[in-house]
Amino acid sequence: MSKNDPDKMYVLVDEESGGVYAVWDESCQERIVQLFVANDDAVRYHGLLEAMDFPRQLEISEVDRHDVIENCKAHGYRYTLISENDIVIPPSTLTE
């Protein structure tokens, strides 16, 4: 993928299991996979999780958005695209 590839996105991945991190949404009672458009935003969110003592070790992984979206659809997960204009912070109550 080239540097300007619009299909290149970033997700947080559990270092031990390889599973993609998903945030718990109380309003819909589901986990939602976050796809970050900008690596800087993924790094920032990751740092916030670390500062909140998130119990799992996560790493940032570059992915093809179509692959992640298709995987989410195949397994019944929701997803959201986090654009460079979005400001997201981890929920105050973290769940594994």
PDB file of N, CA and C in Angstrom:
ATOM      1  N   MET A   1       0.838  -1.181   0.000  1.00  0.00           N
ATOM      2  CA  MET A   1       0.000   0.000   0.000  1.00  0.00           C
ATOM      3  C   MET A   1       0.878   1.238   0.000  1.00  0.00           C
ATOM      4  N   SER A   2       0.561   2.172  -0.815  1.00  0.00           N
ATOM      5  CA  SER A   2       1.349   3.398  -0.868  1.00  0.00           C
ATOM      6  C   SER A   2       0.952   4.333   0.265  1.00  0.00           C
ATOM      7  N   LYS A   3       1.781   5.335   0.495  1.00  0.00           N
ATOM      8  CA  LYS A   3       1.530   6.271   1.583  1.00  0.00           C
ATOM      9  C   LYS A   3       0.186   6.976   1.439  1.00  0.00           C
ATOM     10  N   ASN A   4      -0.267   7.251   0.229  1.00  0.00           N
ATOM     11  CA  ASN A   4      -1.519   7.962   0.015  1.00  0.00           C
ATOM     12  C   ASN A   4      -2.683   7.032  -0.306  1.00  0.00           C
ATOM     13  N   ASP A   5      -2.543   5.784  -0.034  1.00  0.00           N
ATOM     14  CA  ASP A   5      -3.575   4.796  -0.320  1.00  0.00           C
ATOM     15  C   ASP A   5      -4.776   5.028   0.597  1.00  0.00           C
ATOM     16  N   PRO A   6      -5.952   5.374   0.039  1.00  0.00           N
ATOM     17  CA  PRO A   6      -7.121   5.638   0.880  1.00  0.00           C
ATOM     18  C   PRO A   6      -7.667   4.387   1.561  1.00  0.00           C
ATOM     19  N   ASP A   7      -7.234   3.212   1.136  1.00  0.00           N
ATOM     20  CA  ASP A   7      -7.702   1.976   1.749  1.00  0.00           C
ATOM     21  C   ASP A   7      -6.848   1.565   2.950  1.00  0.00           C
ATOM     22  N   LYS A   8      -5.723   2.245   3.146  1.00  0.00           N
ATOM     23  CA  LYS A   8      -4.838   1.952   4.272  1.00  0.00           C
ATOM     24  C   LYS A   8      -5.404   2.613   5.526  1.00  0.00           C
ATOM     25  N   MET A   9      -5.607   1.821   6.563  1.00  0.00           N
ATOM     26  CA  MET A   9      -6.092   2.340   7.839  1.00  0.00           C
ATOM     27  C   MET A   9      -5.344   1.645   8.955  1.00  0.00           C
ATOM     28  N   TYR A  10      -5.680   2.003  10.177  1.00  0.00           N
ATOM     29  CA  TYR A  10      -4.969   1.489  11.339  1.00  0.00           C
ATOM     30  C   TYR A  10      -5.954   1.005  12.389  1.00  0.00           C
ATOM     31  N   VAL A  11      -5.629  -0.131  12.990  1.00  0.00           N
ATOM     32  CA  VAL A  11      -6.421  -0.665  14.087  1.00  0.00           C
ATOM     33  C   VAL A  11      -5.473  -1.019  15.227  1.00  0.00           C
ATOM     34  N   LEU A  12      -6.035  -1.174  16.407  1.00  0.00           N
ATOM     35  CA  LEU A  12      -5.275  -1.656  17.548  1.00  0.00           C
ATOM     36  C   LEU A  12      -5.488  -3.155  17.648  1.00  0.00           C
ATOM     37  N   VAL A  13      -4.397  -3.875  17.867  1.00  0.00           N
ATOM     38  CA  VAL A  13      -4.433  -5.337  17.890  1.00  0.00           C
ATOM     39  C   VAL A  13      -3.824  -5.836  19.198  1.00  0.00           C
ATOM     40  N   ASP A  14      -4.457  -6.815  19.809  1.00  0.00           N
ATOM     41  CA  ASP A  14      -3.946  -7.448  21.017  1.00  0.00           C
ATOM     42  C   ASP A  14      -2.668  -8.208  20.666  1.00  0.00           C
ATOM     43  N   GLU A  15      -1.570  -7.875  21.322  1.00  0.00           N
ATOM     44  CA  GLU A  15      -0.282  -8.501  21.010  1.00  0.00           C
ATOM     45  C   GLU A  15      -0.292  -9.999  21.275  1.00  0.00           C
ATOM     46  N   GLU A  16      -1.030 -10.440  22.287  1.00  0.00           N
ATOM     47  CA  GLU A  16      -1.033 -11.863  22.652  1.00  0.00           C
ATOM     48  C   GLU A  16      -1.941 -12.692  21.748  1.00  0.00           C
ATOM     49  N   SER A  17      -3.184 -12.242  21.573  1.00  0.00           N
ATOM     50  CA  SER A  17      -4.157 -13.051  20.823  1.00  0.00           C
ATOM     51  C   SER A  17      -4.205 -12.720  19.336  1.00  0.00           C
ATOM     52  N   GLY A  18      -3.763 -11.514  18.971  1.00  0.00           N
ATOM     53  CA  GLY A  18      -3.875 -11.067  17.582  1.00  0.00           C
ATOM     54  C   GLY A  18      -5.249 -10.532  17.237  1.00  0.00           C
ATOM     55  N   GLY A  19      -6.140 -10.497  18.221  1.00  0.00           N
ATOM     56  CA  GLY A  19      -7.490  -9.987  17.994  1.00  0.00           C
ATOM     57  C   GLY A  19      -7.508  -8.475  17.878  1.00  0.00           C
ATOM     58  N   VAL A  20      -8.425  -7.977  17.087  1.00  0.00           N
ATOM     59  CA  VAL A  20      -8.567  -6.532  16.902  1.00  0.00           C
ATOM     60  C   VAL A  20      -9.324  -5.946  18.093  1.00  0.00           C
ATOM     61  N   TYR A  21      -8.799  -4.851  18.631  1.00  0.00           N
ATOM     62  CA  TYR A  21      -9.439  -4.149  19.740  1.00  0.00           C
ATOM     63  C   TYR A  21     -10.759  -3.566  19.269  1.00  0.00           C
ATOM     64  N   ALA A  22     -11.781  -3.688  20.119  1.00  0.00           N
ATOM     65  CA  ALA A  22     -13.078  -3.086  19.845  1.00  0.00           C
ATOM     66  C   ALA A  22     -13.573  -2.434  21.126  1.00  0.00           C
ATOM     67  N   VAL A  23     -14.153  -1.265  20.998  1.00  0.00           N
ATOM     68  CA  VAL A  23     -14.662  -0.540  22.155  1.00  0.00           C
ATOM     69  C   VAL A  23     -16.097  -0.985  22.429  1.00  0.00           C
ATOM     70  N   TRP A  24     -16.475  -1.065  23.702  1.00  0.00           N
ATOM     71  CA  TRP A  24     -17.824  -1.439  24.096  1.00  0.00           C
ATOM     72  C   TRP A  24     -18.716  -0.204  24.031  1.00  0.00           C
ATOM     73  N   ASP A  25     -19.818  -0.301  23.296  1.00  0.00           N
ATOM     74  CA  ASP A  25     -20.783   0.794  23.177  1.00  0.00           C
ATOM     75  C   ASP A  25     -22.000   0.446  24.027  1.00  0.00           C
ATOM     76  N   GLU A  26     -22.164   1.171  25.124  1.00  0.00           N
ATOM     77  CA  GLU A  26     -23.290   0.933  26.036  1.00  0.00           C
ATOM     78  C   GLU A  26     -24.636   1.117  25.352  1.00  0.00           C
ATOM     79  N   SER A  27     -24.732   2.083  24.444  1.00  0.00           N
ATOM     80  CA  SER A  27     -26.026   2.398  23.838  1.00  0.00           C
ATOM     81  C   SER A  27     -26.576   1.261  22.983  1.00  0.00           C
ATOM     82  N   CYS A  28     -25.709   0.510  22.334  1.00  0.00           N
ATOM     83  CA  CYS A  28     -26.179  -0.595  21.490  1.00  0.00           C
ATOM     84  C   CYS A  28     -25.784  -1.958  22.046  1.00  0.00           C
ATOM     85  N   GLN A  29     -25.058  -1.941  23.185  1.00  0.00           N
ATOM     86  CA  GLN A  29     -24.631  -3.185  23.837  1.00  0.00           C
ATOM     87  C   GLN A  29     -23.821  -4.082  22.897  1.00  0.00           C
ATOM     88  N   GLU A  30     -22.917  -3.455  22.153  1.00  0.00           N
ATOM     89  CA  GLU A  30     -22.072  -4.181  21.218  1.00  0.00           C
ATOM     90  C   GLU A  30     -20.659  -3.619  21.239  1.00  0.00           C
ATOM     91  N   ARG A  31     -19.737  -4.427  20.781  1.00  0.00           N
ATOM     92  CA  ARG A  31     -18.369  -3.963  20.580  1.00  0.00           C
ATOM     93  C   ARG A  31     -18.251  -3.419  19.159  1.00  0.00           C
ATOM     94  N   ILE A  32     -17.491  -2.335  19.037  1.00  0.00           N
ATOM     95  CA  ILE A  32     -17.331  -1.684  17.742  1.00  0.00           C
ATOM     96  C   ILE A  32     -15.845  -1.560  17.431  1.00  0.00           C
ATOM     97  N   VAL A  33     -15.443  -2.095  16.291  1.00  0.00           N
ATOM     98  CA  VAL A  33     -14.064  -2.000  15.829  1.00  0.00           C
ATOM     99  C   VAL A  33     -13.825  -0.587  15.300  1.00  0.00           C
ATOM    100  N   GLN A  34     -12.745   0.023  15.732  1.00  0.00           N
ATOM    101  CA  GLN A  34     -12.395   1.375  15.295  1.00  0.00           C
ATOM    102  C   GLN A  34     -11.305   1.298  14.234  1.00  0.00           C
ATOM    103  N   LEU A  35     -11.595   1.852  13.076  1.00  0.00           N
ATOM    104  CA  LEU A  35     -10.617   1.946  11.982  1.00  0.00           C
ATOM    105  C   LEU A  35     -10.164   3.404  11.907  1.00  0.00           C
ATOM    106  N   PHE A  36      -8.898   3.641  12.202  1.00  0.00           N
ATOM    107  CA  PHE A  36      -8.355   4.994  12.186  1.00  0.00           C
ATOM    108  C   PHE A  36      -7.787   5.308  10.808  1.00  0.00           C
ATOM    109  N   VAL A  37      -8.202   6.438  10.242  1.00  0.00           N
ATOM    110  CA  VAL A  37      -7.689   6.886   8.948  1.00  0.00           C
ATOM    111  C   VAL A  37      -6.226   7.300   9.090  1.00  0.00           C
ATOM    112  N   ALA A  38      -5.910   7.977  10.194  1.00  0.00           N
ATOM    113  CA  ALA A  38      -4.558   8.510  10.404  1.00  0.00           C
ATOM    114  C   ALA A  38      -3.823   7.717  11.485  1.00  0.00           C
ATOM    115  N   ASN A  39      -2.594   7.343  11.193  1.00  0.00           N
ATOM    116  CA  ASN A  39      -1.764   6.640  12.160  1.00  0.00           C
ATOM    117  C   ASN A  39      -1.611   7.469  13.441  1.00  0.00           C
ATOM    118  N   ASP A  40      -1.438   8.782  13.306  1.00  0.00           N
ATOM    119  CA  ASP A  40      -1.281   9.647  14.475  1.00  0.00           C
ATOM    120  C   ASP A  40      -2.459   9.518  15.435  1.00  0.00           C
ATOM    121  N   ASP A  41      -3.666   9.395  14.906  1.00  0.00           N
ATOM    122  CA  ASP A  41      -4.849   9.250  15.755  1.00  0.00           C
ATOM    123  C   ASP A  41      -4.860   7.901  16.463  1.00  0.00           C
ATOM    124  N   ALA A  42      -4.428   6.856  15.770  1.00  0.00           N
ATOM    125  CA  ALA A  42      -4.327   5.539  16.392  1.00  0.00           C
ATOM    126  C   ALA A  42      -3.283   5.575  17.509  1.00  0.00           C
ATOM    127  N   VAL A  43      -2.161   6.229  17.260  1.00  0.00           N
ATOM    128  CA  VAL A  43      -1.107   6.360  18.273  1.00  0.00           C
ATOM    129  C   VAL A  43      -1.638   7.118  19.489  1.00  0.00           C
ATOM    130  N   ARG A  44      -2.363   8.196  19.254  1.00  0.00           N
ATOM    131  CA  ARG A  44      -2.919   9.009  20.346  1.00  0.00           C
ATOM    132  C   ARG A  44      -3.901   8.184  21.186  1.00  0.00           C
ATOM    133  N   TYR A  45      -4.809   7.474  20.525  1.00  0.00           N
ATOM    134  CA  TYR A  45      -5.797   6.659  21.232  1.00  0.00           C
ATOM    135  C   TYR A  45      -5.101   5.555  22.033  1.00  0.00           C
ATOM    136  N   HIS A  46      -4.107   4.930  21.423  1.00  0.00           N
ATOM    137  CA  HIS A  46      -3.330   3.889  22.091  1.00  0.00           C
ATOM    138  C   HIS A  46      -2.684   4.445  23.356  1.00  0.00           C
ATOM    139  N   GLY A  47      -2.123   5.636  23.257  1.00  0.00           N
ATOM    140  CA  GLY A  47      -1.502   6.276  24.418  1.00  0.00           C
ATOM    141  C   GLY A  47      -2.505   6.560  25.522  1.00  0.00           C
ATOM    142  N   LEU A  48      -3.711   6.955  25.150  1.00  0.00           N
ATOM    143  CA  LEU A  48      -4.755   7.193  26.151  1.00  0.00           C
ATOM    144  C   LEU A  48      -5.130   5.896  26.863  1.00  0.00           C
ATOM    145  N   LEU A  49      -5.227   4.806  26.117  1.00  0.00           N
ATOM    146  CA  LEU A  49      -5.519   3.513  26.737  1.00  0.00           C
ATOM    147  C   LEU A  49      -4.417   3.121  27.718  1.00  0.00           C
ATOM    148  N   GLU A  50      -3.169   3.309  27.316  1.00  0.00           N
ATOM    149  CA  GLU A  50      -2.049   2.989  28.205  1.00  0.00           C
ATOM    150  C   GLU A  50      -2.096   3.837  29.471  1.00  0.00           C
ATOM    151  N   ALA A  51      -2.422   5.121  29.325  1.00  0.00           N
ATOM    152  CA  ALA A  51      -2.492   6.015  30.476  1.00  0.00           C
ATOM    153  C   ALA A  51      -3.612   5.611  31.435  1.00  0.00           C
ATOM    154  N   MET A  52      -4.625   4.932  30.903  1.00  0.00           N
ATOM    155  CA  MET A  52      -5.752   4.463  31.724  1.00  0.00           C
ATOM    156  C   MET A  52      -5.501   3.052  32.261  1.00  0.00           C
ATOM    157  N   ASP A  53      -4.280   2.545  32.063  1.00  0.00           N
ATOM    158  CA  ASP A  53      -3.897   1.202  32.523  1.00  0.00           C
ATOM    159  C   ASP A  53      -4.767   0.105  31.916  1.00  0.00           C
ATOM    160  N   PHE A  54      -5.002   0.212  30.619  1.00  0.00           N
ATOM    161  CA  PHE A  54      -5.736  -0.849  29.932  1.00  0.00           C
ATOM    162  C   PHE A  54      -4.984  -2.161  30.152  1.00  0.00           C
ATOM    163  N   PRO A  55      -5.687  -3.242  30.533  1.00  0.00           N
ATOM    164  CA  PRO A  55      -5.009  -4.456  30.984  1.00  0.00           C
ATOM    165  C   PRO A  55      -4.333  -5.314  29.915  1.00  0.00           C
ATOM    166  N   ARG A  56      -4.568  -5.042  28.653  1.00  0.00           N
ATOM    167  CA  ARG A  56      -3.929  -5.858  27.606  1.00  0.00           C
ATOM    168  C   ARG A  56      -2.897  -5.025  26.859  1.00  0.00           C
ATOM    169  N   GLN A  57      -1.888  -5.714  26.313  1.00  0.00           N
ATOM    170  CA  GLN A  57      -0.870  -5.050  25.502  1.00  0.00           C
ATOM    171  C   GLN A  57      -1.389  -4.962  24.073  1.00  0.00           C
ATOM    172  N   LEU A  58      -1.485  -3.750  23.560  1.00  0.00           N
ATOM    173  CA  LEU A  58      -1.969  -3.528  22.204  1.00  0.00           C
ATOM    174  C   LEU A  58      -0.859  -2.951  21.346  1.00  0.00           C
ATOM    175  N   GLU A  59      -0.956  -3.193  20.049  1.00  0.00           N
ATOM    176  CA  GLU A  59      -0.049  -2.572  19.092  1.00  0.00           C
ATOM    177  C   GLU A  59      -0.884  -2.033  17.938  1.00  0.00           C
ATOM    178  N   ILE A  60      -0.311  -1.103  17.218  1.00  0.00           N
ATOM    179  CA  ILE A  60      -0.996  -0.501  16.069  1.00  0.00           C
ATOM    180  C   ILE A  60      -0.619  -1.288  14.825  1.00  0.00           C
ATOM    181  N   SER A  61      -1.621  -1.644  14.056  1.00  0.00           N
ATOM    182  CA  SER A  61      -1.390  -2.425  12.850  1.00  0.00           C
ATOM    183  C   SER A  61      -2.006  -1.718  11.643  1.00  0.00           C
ATOM    184  N   GLU A  62      -1.230  -1.627  10.575  1.00  0.00           N
ATOM    185  CA  GLU A  62      -1.735  -1.071   9.316  1.00  0.00           C
ATOM    186  C   GLU A  62      -2.531  -2.163   8.611  1.00  0.00           C
ATOM    187  N   VAL A  63      -3.726  -1.810   8.159  1.00  0.00           N
ATOM    188  CA  VAL A  63      -4.615  -2.798   7.535  1.00  0.00           C
ATOM    189  C   VAL A  63      -5.266  -2.211   6.291  1.00  0.00           C
ATOM    190  N   ASP A  64      -5.784  -3.084   5.469  1.00  0.00           N
ATOM    191  CA  ASP A  64      -6.627  -2.672   4.356  1.00  0.00           C
ATOM    192  C   ASP A  64      -8.052  -2.585   4.889  1.00  0.00           C
ATOM    193  N   ARG A  65      -8.672  -1.432   4.758  1.00  0.00           N
ATOM    194  CA  ARG A  65      -9.989  -1.234   5.359  1.00  0.00           C
ATOM    195  C   ARG A  65     -11.021  -2.209   4.831  1.00  0.00           C
ATOM    196  N   HIS A  66     -10.939  -2.574   3.560  1.00  0.00           N
ATOM    197  CA  HIS A  66     -11.914  -3.505   2.992  1.00  0.00           C
ATOM    198  C   HIS A  66     -11.830  -4.871   3.666  1.00  0.00           C
ATOM    199  N   ASP A  67     -10.614  -5.318   3.969  1.00  0.00           N
ATOM    200  CA  ASP A  67     -10.439  -6.599   4.649  1.00  0.00           C
ATOM    201  C   ASP A  67     -11.088  -6.583   6.030  1.00  0.00           C
ATOM    202  N   VAL A  68     -10.860  -5.507   6.780  1.00  0.00           N
ATOM    203  CA  VAL A  68     -11.416  -5.413   8.129  1.00  0.00           C
ATOM    204  C   VAL A  68     -12.936  -5.304   8.067  1.00  0.00           C
ATOM    205  N   ILE A  69     -13.446  -4.488   7.156  1.00  0.00           N
ATOM    206  CA  ILE A  69     -14.899  -4.326   7.033  1.00  0.00           C
ATOM    207  C   ILE A  69     -15.558  -5.651   6.658  1.00  0.00           C
ATOM    208  N   GLU A  70     -14.985  -6.360   5.716  1.00  0.00           N
ATOM    209  CA  GLU A  70     -15.550  -7.658   5.323  1.00  0.00           C
ATOM    210  C   GLU A  70     -15.501  -8.653   6.479  1.00  0.00           C
ATOM    211  N   ASN A  71     -14.414  -8.630   7.241  1.00  0.00           N
ATOM    212  CA  ASN A  71     -14.297  -9.508   8.401  1.00  0.00           C
ATOM    213  C   ASN A  71     -15.352  -9.161   9.447  1.00  0.00           C
ATOM    214  N   CYS A  72     -15.564  -7.879   9.685  1.00  0.00           N
ATOM    215  CA  CYS A  72     -16.593  -7.452  10.634  1.00  0.00           C
ATOM    216  C   CYS A  72     -17.973  -7.933  10.177  1.00  0.00           C
ATOM    217  N   LYS A  73     -18.274  -7.742   8.908  1.00  0.00           N
ATOM    218  CA  LYS A  73     -19.564  -8.177   8.376  1.00  0.00           C
ATOM    219  C   LYS A  73     -19.733  -9.687   8.491  1.00  0.00           C
ATOM    220  N   ALA A  74     -18.683 -10.426   8.189  1.00  0.00           N
ATOM    221  CA  ALA A  74     -18.750 -11.890   8.220  1.00  0.00           C
ATOM    222  C   ALA A  74     -18.991 -12.417   9.633  1.00  0.00           C
ATOM    223  N   HIS A  75     -18.507 -11.686  10.645  1.00  0.00           N
ATOM    224  CA  HIS A  75     -18.636 -12.149  12.025  1.00  0.00           C
ATOM    225  C   HIS A  75     -19.670 -11.364  12.833  1.00  0.00           C
ATOM    226  N   GLY A  76     -20.432 -10.493  12.161  1.00  0.00           N
ATOM    227  CA  GLY A  76     -21.499  -9.760  12.838  1.00  0.00           C
ATOM    228  C   GLY A  76     -21.038  -8.657  13.767  1.00  0.00           C
ATOM    229  N   TYR A  77     -19.839  -8.105  13.529  1.00  0.00           N
ATOM    230  CA  TYR A  77     -19.343  -6.998  14.343  1.00  0.00           C
ATOM    231  C   TYR A  77     -19.674  -5.673  13.676  1.00  0.00           C
ATOM    232  N   ARG A  78     -19.814  -4.660  14.500  1.00  0.00           N
ATOM    233  CA  ARG A  78     -19.975  -3.303  13.981  1.00  0.00           C
ATOM    234  C   ARG A  78     -18.592  -2.684  13.842  1.00  0.00           C
ATOM    235  N   TYR A  79     -18.500  -1.631  13.048  1.00  0.00           N
ATOM    236  CA  TYR A  79     -17.235  -0.924  12.886  1.00  0.00           C
ATOM    237  C   TYR A  79     -17.533   0.547  12.655  1.00  0.00           C
ATOM    238  N   THR A  80     -16.518   1.365  12.878  1.00  0.00           N
ATOM    239  CA  THR A  80     -16.635   2.789  12.609  1.00  0.00           C
ATOM    240  C   THR A  80     -15.309   3.292  12.060  1.00  0.00           C
ATOM    241  N   LEU A  81     -15.382   4.231  11.141  1.00  0.00           N
ATOM    242  CA  LEU A  81     -14.187   4.868  10.581  1.00  0.00           C
ATOM    243  C   LEU A  81     -13.930   6.141  11.373  1.00  0.00           C
ATOM    244  N   ILE A  82     -12.736   6.255  11.913  1.00  0.00           N
ATOM    245  CA  ILE A  82     -12.338   7.435  12.682  1.00  0.00           C
ATOM    246  C   ILE A  82     -11.528   8.324  11.746  1.00  0.00           C
ATOM    247  N   SER A  83     -12.134   9.420  11.301  1.00  0.00           N
ATOM    248  CA  SER A  83     -11.450  10.319  10.369  1.00  0.00           C
ATOM    249  C   SER A  83     -10.509  11.249  11.126  1.00  0.00           C
ATOM    250  N   GLU A  84      -9.706  11.972  10.376  1.00  0.00           N
ATOM    251  CA  GLU A  84      -8.764  12.908  10.994  1.00  0.00           C
ATOM    252  C   GLU A  84      -9.479  14.043  11.708  1.00  0.00           C
ATOM    253  N   ASN A  85     -10.732  14.288  11.400  1.00  0.00           N
ATOM    254  CA  ASN A  85     -11.502  15.358  12.045  1.00  0.00           C
ATOM    255  C   ASN A  85     -12.215  14.891  13.308  1.00  0.00           C
ATOM    256  N   ASP A  86     -12.205  13.584  13.570  1.00  0.00           N
ATOM    257  CA  ASP A  86     -12.879  13.037  14.746  1.00  0.00           C
ATOM    258  C   ASP A  86     -11.957  13.084  15.957  1.00  0.00           C
ATOM    259  N   ILE A  87     -12.562  13.348  17.092  1.00  0.00           N
ATOM    260  CA  ILE A  87     -11.839  13.282  18.360  1.00  0.00           C
ATOM    261  C   ILE A  87     -12.469  12.155  19.158  1.00  0.00           C
ATOM    262  N   VAL A  88     -11.697  11.128  19.430  1.00  0.00           N
ATOM    263  CA  VAL A  88     -12.208   9.995  20.202  1.00  0.00           C
ATOM    264  C   VAL A  88     -11.333   9.750  21.412  1.00  0.00           C
ATOM    265  N   ILE A  89     -11.972   9.428  22.506  1.00  0.00           N
ATOM    266  CA  ILE A  89     -11.262   9.070  23.719  1.00  0.00           C
ATOM    267  C   ILE A  89     -11.840   7.753  24.215  1.00  0.00           C
ATOM    268  N   PRO A  90     -11.041   6.958  24.884  1.00  0.00           N
ATOM    269  CA  PRO A  90     -11.573   5.704  25.420  1.00  0.00           C
ATOM    270  C   PRO A  90     -12.672   5.981  26.444  1.00  0.00           C
ATOM    271  N   PRO A  91     -13.601   5.059  26.584  1.00  0.00           N
ATOM    272  CA  PRO A  91     -14.640   5.237  27.604  1.00  0.00           C
ATOM    273  C   PRO A  91     -14.007   5.265  28.999  1.00  0.00           C
ATOM    274  N   SER A  92     -14.666   5.925  29.927  1.00  0.00           N
ATOM    275  CA  SER A  92     -14.103   6.048  31.285  1.00  0.00           C
ATOM    276  C   SER A  92     -14.062   4.708  31.998  1.00  0.00           C
ATOM    277  N   THR A  93     -14.933   3.780  31.616  1.00  0.00           N
ATOM    278  CA  THR A  93     -14.921   2.436  32.164  1.00  0.00           C
ATOM    279  C   THR A  93     -14.459   1.495  31.076  1.00  0.00           C
ATOM    280  N   LEU A  94     -13.278   0.937  31.244  1.00  0.00           N
ATOM    281  CA  LEU A  94     -12.725   0.049  30.228  1.00  0.00           C
ATOM    282  C   LEU A  94     -13.117  -1.390  30.504  1.00  0.00           C
ATOM    283  N   THR A  95     -13.453  -2.106  29.431  1.00  0.00           N
ATOM    284  CA  THR A  95     -13.722  -3.538  29.533  1.00  0.00           C
ATOM    285  C   THR A  95     -12.743  -4.260  28.632  1.00  0.00           C
ATOM    286  N   GLU A  96     -12.423  -5.462  29.026  1.00  0.00           N
ATOM    287  CA  GLU A  96     -11.535  -6.263  28.188  1.00  0.00           C
ATOM    288  C   GLU A  96     -12.362  -6.868  27.119  1.00  0.00           C
TER     289      GLU A  96
END
